[in-house]
């Protein structure tokens, strides 16, 4: 389905673009003002008060307001009803595009085509021939390609694991991931041109690194909080039942800290972790669970009781972080250095506390 761009949608789009760039001038203002979002998101899912997902399509009340608001919109749910693709929050898209610092003629690789909206913005700024986008989901790629063509854009769109990049159009001057990574995949470093900039979500932050030599890169997290759905890979499900069989220990770190001040630091120390919470009928936090792709699992109750299982003692890492950071640390105090053999995140400088990222394929 293709949707017309009329006076109402043009006005809504220009209001959104003006709002996004009100506080600072951006080279992307013209792209946001020119490229309509609604043809790329003709329907989306919203959660009602019970948590159930409801589809909202063009013509439904509130559709246009939502599409031209600064909101991430879920566009697809998996078999379990969990979102697996979305149109990202426009202000986060702008922050990442600004950080990418593109110049005319730059060749860009995007990981996570999704709706194709961000791809369209890249094409508007750089031209079709300079844009390559990869998504793992063939259905999304097919739909995004059609919508891009209808909007007048013909970039290279590829079905595949973005972690492998796309050597066919390398080298890239800029690489932008719109899907969460646990480390910077080696193929991307190999396909990056000398001096290339890579902007990618990692945990609850966004990294901006610059290639400093073959296989070497360095950079910092942006100050902005952000979370992107994780790159689809195989991982082990949480082992809650097995954890419940383990002896309990006690902790003085409130489980709420994992959901608050330690959230970002935990995502650096335990790349790829996922958390969940259990609450009373009144909404009070009763326990949190966390797990990593290797199946390590911890459950921590508000009483201070902890049960853990798996190759990593996850809550022990959280306790160390709680000692290291009495307040929420600023994201831009964390830097990443990449060499051909290692990727390490440091706090403040390379003499500070450090956390290795997992070997990236
Ligand atoms: C937040 S959405 C991308 C938003 C998109 N840039 C847009 O403007 O609509 C994340 C996308 O990453 C894709 N994805 C997940 N795992 C991937 C992988 N391993 N390689 C490439 N894409 C992946 C998902 O299918 C999803 O469409």
XYZ file of N, CA, C and O in Angstrom, residues 81-149:
276
model
N 4.763 -12.508 20.018
C 4.167 -11.193 20.276
C 5.178 -10.173 20.764
O 4.806 -9.152 21.349
N 6.466 -10.446 20.532
C 7.513 -9.501 20.956
C 7.931 -8.666 19.743
O 8.155 -9.218 18.661
N 8.047 -7.338 19.905
C 8.434 -6.499 18.769
C 9.791 -6.921 18.202
O 10.725 -7.178 18.974
N 9.884 -7.050 16.884
C 11.194 -7.350 16.285
C 11.552 -6.381 15.161
O 12.578 -6.554 14.504
N 10.739 -5.360 14.958
C 11.160 -4.274 14.076
C 10.342 -3.037 14.427
O 9.185 -3.138 14.845
N 10.989 -1.880 14.278
C 10.301 -0.630 14.596
C 10.878 0.479 13.739
O 11.962 0.344 13.179
N 10.110 1.558 13.633
C 10.661 2.800 13.093
C 11.170 3.546 14.316
O 10.402 3.856 15.232
N 12.493 3.812 14.340
C 13.116 4.363 15.551
C 12.577 5.758 15.863
O 11.992 6.427 15.002
N 12.825 6.190 17.126
C 12.389 7.524 17.545
C 13.117 8.578 16.697
O 14.356 8.569 16.614
N 12.385 9.469 16.035
C 13.039 10.424 15.142
C 14.176 11.227 15.783
O 15.204 11.455 15.148
N 14.022 11.654 17.056
C 15.118 12.446 17.652
C 16.369 11.589 17.828
O 17.498 12.087 17.693
N 16.203 10.293 18.102
C 17.373 9.411 18.211
C 17.994 9.206 16.827
O 19.219 9.208 16.676
N 17.125 9.065 15.802
C 17.647 8.953 14.428
C 18.485 10.183 14.089
O 19.591 10.079 13.537
N 17.954 11.368 14.457
C 18.672 12.613 14.142
C 20.005 12.671 14.890
O 21.043 13.030 14.303
N 19.990 12.292 16.166
C 21.229 12.300 16.959
C 22.279 11.410 16.288
O 23.457 11.784 16.166
N 21.850 10.235 15.834
C 22.805 9.303 15.221
C 23.277 9.812 13.856
O 24.460 9.709 13.519
N 22.347 10.381 13.089
C 22.740 10.895 11.760
C 23.679 12.089 11.916
O 24.670 12.216 11.186
N 23.393 12.957 12.896
C 24.311 14.085 13.153
C 25.698 13.551 13.517
O 26.718 14.037 13.036
N 25.707 12.524 14.401
C 26.991 11.967 14.861
C 27.762 11.324 13.711
O 28.992 11.237 13.739
N 27.038 10.895 12.687
C 27.680 10.219 11.549
C 28.541 11.203 10.744
O 29.505 10.804 10.092
N 28.165 12.500 10.819
C 28.992 13.555 10.218
C 29.304 13.260 8.750
O 30.475 13.230 8.348
N 28.250 13.056 7.953
C 28.496 12.703 6.540
C 28.863 13.936 5.720
O 28.497 15.065 6.054
N 29.606 13.698 4.681
C 29.947 14.733 3.695
C 29.455 14.257 2.333
O 29.309 13.036 2.112
N 29.257 15.208 1.410
C 28.813 14.842 0.062
C 29.715 13.750 -0.495
O 30.945 13.814 -0.339
N 29.106 12.765 -1.122
C 29.891 11.707 -1.774
C 30.262 10.559 -0.855
O 30.796 9.548 -1.318
N 29.976 10.686 0.442
C 30.301 9.575 1.351
C 29.454 8.346 1.020
O 28.277 8.471 0.697
N 30.092 7.196 1.155
C 29.381 5.922 0.967
C 29.027 5.381 2.350
O 29.899 5.270 3.217
N 27.735 5.067 2.519
C 27.248 4.676 3.853
C 26.663 3.268 3.825
O 25.939 2.902 2.892
N 26.983 2.494 4.856
C 26.347 1.194 5.089
C 25.441 1.324 6.304
O 25.878 1.817 7.355
N 24.186 0.904 6.154
C 23.236 0.918 7.277
C 22.906 -0.524 7.666
O 22.606 -1.351 6.793
N 22.922 -0.818 8.962
C 22.482 -2.132 9.459
C 21.078 -1.962 10.031
O 20.890 -1.136 10.936
N 20.103 -2.727 9.522
C 18.736 -2.640 10.032
C 17.895 -1.730 9.147
O 17.608 -0.587 9.496
N 17.468 -2.236 7.997
C 16.672 -1.432 7.063
C 15.299 -1.128 7.663
O 14.793 -0.008 7.517
N 14.690 -2.137 8.317
C 13.378 -1.963 8.952
C 12.349 -1.434 7.968
O 12.087 -2.035 6.923
N 11.783 -0.277 8.279
C 10.766 0.327 7.412
C 11.359 0.928 6.144
O 10.626 1.175 5.179
N 12.659 1.265 6.194
C 13.287 1.971 5.062
C 13.294 3.485 5.243
O 13.864 4.214 4.423
N 12.678 3.986 6.334
C 12.596 5.454 6.522
C 13.992 6.072 6.696
O 14.327 7.072 6.041
N 14.822 5.462 7.558
C 16.176 6.015 7.752
C 16.991 5.883 6.467
O 17.775 6.770 6.116
N 16.772 4.779 5.739
C 17.460 4.586 4.455
C 17.072 5.718 3.501
O 17.917 6.259 2.775
N 15.787 6.072 3.515
C 15.309 7.148 2.635
C 15.976 8.479 2.994
O 16.360 9.251 2.109
N 16.130 8.746 4.295
C 16.799 9.990 4.715
C 18.243 9.995 4.212
O 18.746 11.016 3.714
N 18.912 8.835 4.321
C 20.304 8.733 3.836
C 20.361 8.985 2.331
O 21.251 9.696 1.836
N 19.400 8.389 1.587
C 19.382 8.566 0.123
C 19.140 10.033 -0.228
O 19.750 10.568 -1.161
N 18.226 10.676 0.498
C 17.928 12.091 0.224
C 19.201 12.924 0.361
O 19.476 13.813 -0.440
N 20.005 12.627 1.385
C 21.201 13.443 1.669
C 22.381 13.068 0.773
O 23.148 13.925 0.353
N 22.527 11.761 0.457
C 23.776 11.309 -0.176
C 23.607 10.755 -1.585
O 24.604 10.561 -2.283
N 22.366 10.481 -1.969
C 22.136 9.876 -3.291
C 22.106 8.363 -3.187
O 22.846 7.761 -2.402
N 21.227 7.752 -4.019
C 20.998 6.296 -3.951
C 22.278 5.482 -4.048
O 22.462 4.495 -3.349
N 23.178 5.899 -4.950
C 24.327 5.028 -5.245
C 25.292 4.960 -4.051
O 26.136 4.067 -3.999
N 25.150 5.873 -3.119
C 26.071 5.877 -1.976
C 25.495 5.172 -0.748
O 26.121 5.187 0.317
N 24.306 4.593 -0.886
C 23.644 4.009 0.293
C 23.421 2.511 0.105
O 22.862 2.068 -0.905
N 23.884 1.739 1.105
C 23.664 0.289 1.143
C 23.031 -0.028 2.491
O 23.487 0.483 3.523
N 21.983 -0.836 2.497
C 21.312 -1.157 3.758
C 21.065 -2.662 3.833
O 20.735 -3.292 2.832
N 21.247 -3.231 5.024
C 21.115 -4.680 5.220
C 20.108 -4.960 6.331
O 20.166 -4.318 7.386
N 19.187 -5.880 6.109
C 18.293 -6.338 7.176
C 18.195 -7.856 7.084
O 18.207 -8.434 5.986
N 18.045 -8.480 8.237
C 18.013 -9.948 8.286
C 16.655 -10.504 7.880
O 16.526 -11.696 7.610
N 15.643 -9.641 7.798
C 14.271 -10.102 7.600
C 13.856 -9.894 6.138
O 13.627 -8.756 5.699
N 13.730 -11.003 5.355
C 13.435 -10.847 3.924
C 12.127 -10.115 3.662
O 12.021 -9.338 2.706
N 11.109 -10.348 4.483
C 9.817 -9.689 4.282
C 9.944 -8.176 4.435
O 9.394 -7.403 3.635
N 10.678 -7.764 5.465
C 10.868 -6.324 5.672
C 11.650 -5.710 4.525
O 11.351 -4.600 4.070
N 12.668 -6.444 4.044
C 13.492 -5.916 2.947
C 12.636 -5.726 1.699
O 12.719 -4.694 1.015
N 11.764 -6.703 1.426
C 10.923 -6.602 0.226
C 10.004 -5.378 0.322
O 9.906 -4.568 -0.602
N 9.346 -5.235 1.484
C 8.412 -4.117 1.640
C 9.150 -2.785 1.600
O 8.712 -1.824 0.948
N 10.285 -2.721 2.326
C 11.037 -1.453 2.369
C 11.519 -1.081 0.968
O 11.462 0.096 0.576
N 11.965 -2.082 0.190
C 12.460 -1.792 -1.168
C 11.347 -1.184 -2.016
O 11.554 -0.186 -2.710
N 10.141 -1.779 -1.904
C 8.998 -1.245 -2.692
C 8.676 0.187 -2.265
O 8.467 1.067 -3.093
N 8.662 0.403 -0.960
C 8.286 1.754 -0.481
C 9.352 2.775 -0.847
O 9.036 3.931 -1.183
N 10.608 2.358 -0.787
C 11.688 3.272 -1.179
C 11.557 3.625 -2.660
O 11.667 4.790 -3.046
N 11.291 2.593 -3.482
C 11.164 2.854 -4.927
C 10.006 3.810 -5.188
O 10.120 4.742 -5.976
